[in-house]
């Protein structure tokens, strides 16, 4: 990975209030927590990763776009199975999902895919999936419900400017 690091979530609950709050957390107002999570980009500690404001629709998709250096490796956020996005999901900018139990993580289409990244393939957390052009849209669903992934992303790897 050319000096890049895979960033693993430390299990801290993302904030439930304030600017980093989880929008659409778990029922009852508790923040959503994934079973496990790896930051979806392998980047050097000094490599800039910038978060754009989340794009969330009521009862619809909720995603965050990350701006990256060209060629930055995109990795599996969890161990699971790759699934191609439906036509409707593709309209929302999602190219594929990793289904990992009650959590599903959606990614925009990539400019380049690893040979192992194909529909139905099993992946390990942190496994390289490919490389985006410059922006990666990332989504999170838990039990089928859209969750704002930005607090979880920031809890795992703070943005750099």
Short mmCIF file of C-alpha atoms in Angstrom, two decimals:
data_model
loop_
_atom_site.label_atom_id
_atom_site.label_comp_id
_atom_site.label_asym_id
_atom_site.label_seq_id
_atom_site.Cartn_x
_atom_site.Cartn_y
_atom_site.Cartn_z
CA UNK A 1 0.00 0.00 0.00
CA UNK A 2 2.98 2.33 -0.50
CA UNK A 3 3.16 3.62 3.10
CA UNK A 4 -0.60 3.88 3.36
CA UNK A 5 -2.34 2.77 6.54
CA UNK A 6 -5.60 0.98 7.17
CA UNK A 7 -7.45 2.81 9.97
CA UNK A 8 -9.53 0.61 12.28
CA UNK A 9 -12.39 2.01 14.37
CA UNK A 10 -11.59 1.81 18.09
CA UNK A 11 -15.16 1.06 19.18
CA UNK A 12 -15.96 4.48 20.66
CA UNK A 13 -19.59 5.40 20.10
CA UNK A 14 -19.87 8.25 17.60
CA UNK A 15 -21.42 11.39 19.18
CA UNK A 16 -25.21 11.55 19.50
CA UNK A 17 -25.39 15.36 19.54
CA UNK A 18 -23.49 18.37 18.30
CA UNK A 19 -21.95 18.95 14.86
CA UNK A 20 -20.69 15.34 14.68
CA UNK A 21 -24.04 13.78 15.63
CA UNK A 22 -25.30 10.63 14.02
CA UNK A 23 -28.32 11.54 11.89
CA UNK A 24 -30.84 8.74 11.94
CA UNK A 25 -29.13 6.72 14.65
CA UNK A 26 -30.53 3.59 16.14
CA UNK A 27 -34.21 3.50 17.22
CA UNK A 28 -34.73 5.16 20.58
CA UNK A 29 -32.21 7.91 19.83
CA UNK A 30 -29.10 5.88 20.68
CA UNK A 31 -26.20 6.37 18.28
CA UNK A 32 -25.78 3.62 15.72
CA UNK A 33 -22.73 1.39 16.17
CA UNK A 34 -21.46 -1.04 13.55
CA UNK A 35 -20.32 -4.54 14.45
CA UNK A 36 -16.82 -3.59 13.26
CA UNK A 37 -15.46 -0.92 10.95
CA UNK A 38 -12.36 -0.07 8.95
CA UNK A 39 -12.01 3.38 7.38
CA UNK A 40 -12.85 2.79 3.68
CA UNK A 41 -9.64 4.41 2.40
CA UNK A 42 -6.03 3.36 3.01
CA UNK A 43 -4.08 6.60 3.29
CA UNK A 44 -0.79 7.80 4.67
CA UNK A 45 -1.16 9.69 7.96
CA UNK A 46 -0.16 12.94 6.21
CA UNK A 47 -2.38 12.37 3.18
CA UNK A 48 -5.34 14.76 2.99
CA UNK A 49 -8.83 13.30 3.22
CA UNK A 50 -11.63 15.87 3.21
CA UNK A 51 -15.27 15.21 4.06
CA UNK A 52 -17.98 17.02 2.15
CA UNK A 53 -21.25 17.66 4.05
CA UNK A 54 -23.46 14.57 4.19
CA UNK A 55 -26.21 14.24 1.61
CA UNK A 56 -29.15 12.66 3.44
CA UNK A 57 -32.76 12.39 2.35
CA UNK A 58 -35.65 11.51 4.68
CA UNK A 59 -36.36 7.80 4.23
CA UNK A 60 -33.75 7.75 1.47
CA UNK A 61 -30.02 7.41 0.97
CA UNK A 62 -27.49 9.11 3.22
CA UNK A 63 -23.90 9.37 2.13
CA UNK A 64 -20.71 11.31 2.60
CA UNK A 65 -18.27 12.15 -0.18
CA UNK A 66 -14.57 12.02 0.62
CA UNK A 67 -12.12 13.90 -1.59
CA UNK A 68 -8.88 11.98 -2.01
CA UNK A 69 -5.57 12.08 -3.78
CA UNK A 70 -5.80 10.34 -7.15
CA UNK A 71 -5.05 6.64 -6.87
CA UNK A 72 -5.74 6.33 -3.14
CA UNK A 73 -6.64 2.69 -2.33
CA UNK A 74 -10.25 2.04 -1.34
CA UNK A 75 -10.63 -0.83 1.14
CA UNK A 76 -13.42 -2.97 2.56
CA UNK A 77 -14.99 -1.30 5.60
CA UNK A 78 -15.90 -4.71 7.05
CA UNK A 79 -15.65 -8.38 6.28
CA UNK A 80 -18.62 -9.43 4.19
CA UNK A 81 -19.91 -10.11 0.71
CA UNK A 82 -19.82 -7.68 -2.24
CA UNK A 83 -23.14 -6.96 -3.90
CA UNK A 84 -23.72 -4.85 -7.01
CA UNK A 85 -26.06 -1.92 -6.45
CA UNK A 86 -29.57 -2.01 -7.88
CA UNK A 87 -30.55 0.35 -10.68
CA UNK A 88 -32.24 2.68 -8.15
CA UNK A 89 -29.16 2.64 -5.92
CA UNK A 90 -26.96 3.42 -8.91
CA UNK A 91 -29.15 6.47 -9.55
CA UNK A 92 -28.29 7.52 -5.97
CA UNK A 93 -24.58 7.23 -6.80
CA UNK A 94 -23.90 3.82 -5.24
CA UNK A 95 -21.90 1.30 -7.27
CA UNK A 96 -21.73 -1.60 -4.84
CA UNK A 97 -22.33 -2.69 -1.23
CA UNK A 98 -20.52 -4.78 1.31
CA UNK A 99 -23.12 -6.75 3.24
CA UNK A 100 -21.73 -7.47 6.72
CA UNK A 101 -24.52 -8.88 8.88
CA UNK A 102 -26.85 -6.12 10.02
CA UNK A 103 -24.52 -3.48 8.53
CA UNK A 104 -24.15 -2.69 4.83
CA UNK A 105 -21.60 -0.23 3.50
CA UNK A 106 -22.16 1.38 0.09
CA UNK A 107 -19.47 2.76 -2.18
CA UNK A 108 -19.66 4.87 -5.32
CA UNK A 109 -18.38 3.26 -8.50
CA UNK A 110 -14.58 3.15 -8.66
CA UNK A 111 -12.32 4.14 -11.55
CA UNK A 112 -10.35 0.91 -11.14
CA UNK A 113 -11.28 -2.37 -9.39
CA UNK A 114 -9.05 -5.02 -7.85
CA UNK A 115 -9.41 -8.37 -9.68
CA UNK A 116 -10.97 -9.96 -6.56
CA UNK A 117 -13.65 -7.23 -6.27
CA UNK A 118 -16.57 -8.82 -8.10
CA UNK A 119 -20.26 -9.32 -7.36
CA UNK A 120 -20.78 -12.06 -4.77
CA UNK A 121 -17.13 -12.21 -3.66
CA UNK A 122 -16.27 -12.46 0.04
CA UNK A 123 -13.94 -9.72 1.28
CA UNK A 124 -11.90 -9.20 4.43
CA UNK A 125 -11.93 -5.96 6.40
CA UNK A 126 -9.20 -3.72 4.97
CA UNK A 127 -8.91 -5.64 1.69
CA UNK A 128 -8.14 -3.36 -1.27
CA UNK A 129 -11.18 -3.07 -3.56
CA UNK A 130 -9.81 -0.61 -6.09
CA UNK A 131 -9.15 3.10 -6.60
CA UNK A 132 -11.50 6.05 -7.14
CA UNK A 133 -10.97 8.92 -9.55
CA UNK A 134 -10.78 11.58 -6.79
CA UNK A 135 -14.03 11.35 -4.84
CA UNK A 136 -15.50 8.39 -2.98
CA UNK A 137 -19.15 8.46 -1.88
CA UNK A 138 -19.70 6.25 1.16
CA UNK A 139 -23.01 5.06 2.64
CA UNK A 140 -24.00 3.04 5.72
CA UNK A 141 -27.19 1.11 6.39
CA UNK A 142 -28.01 -0.77 9.55
CA UNK A 143 -30.90 -3.22 9.48
CA UNK A 144 -31.87 -1.61 6.15
CA UNK A 145 -32.04 1.92 7.61
CA UNK A 146 -29.81 4.69 6.23
CA UNK A 147 -27.36 6.07 8.81
CA UNK A 148 -25.21 9.17 8.37
CA UNK A 149 -21.69 7.69 8.17
CA UNK A 150 -19.82 10.96 8.79
CA UNK A 151 -19.52 10.65 12.61
CA UNK A 152 -18.23 7.10 12.27
CA UNK A 153 -15.75 8.17 9.58
CA UNK A 154 -14.52 11.07 11.73
CA UNK A 155 -14.29 8.84 14.85
CA UNK A 156 -12.08 6.47 12.86
CA UNK A 157 -9.92 8.99 10.98
CA UNK A 158 -10.37 12.72 11.44
CA UNK A 159 -10.44 14.72 8.23
CA UNK A 160 -7.35 16.65 7.24
CA UNK A 161 -7.47 19.95 5.45
#
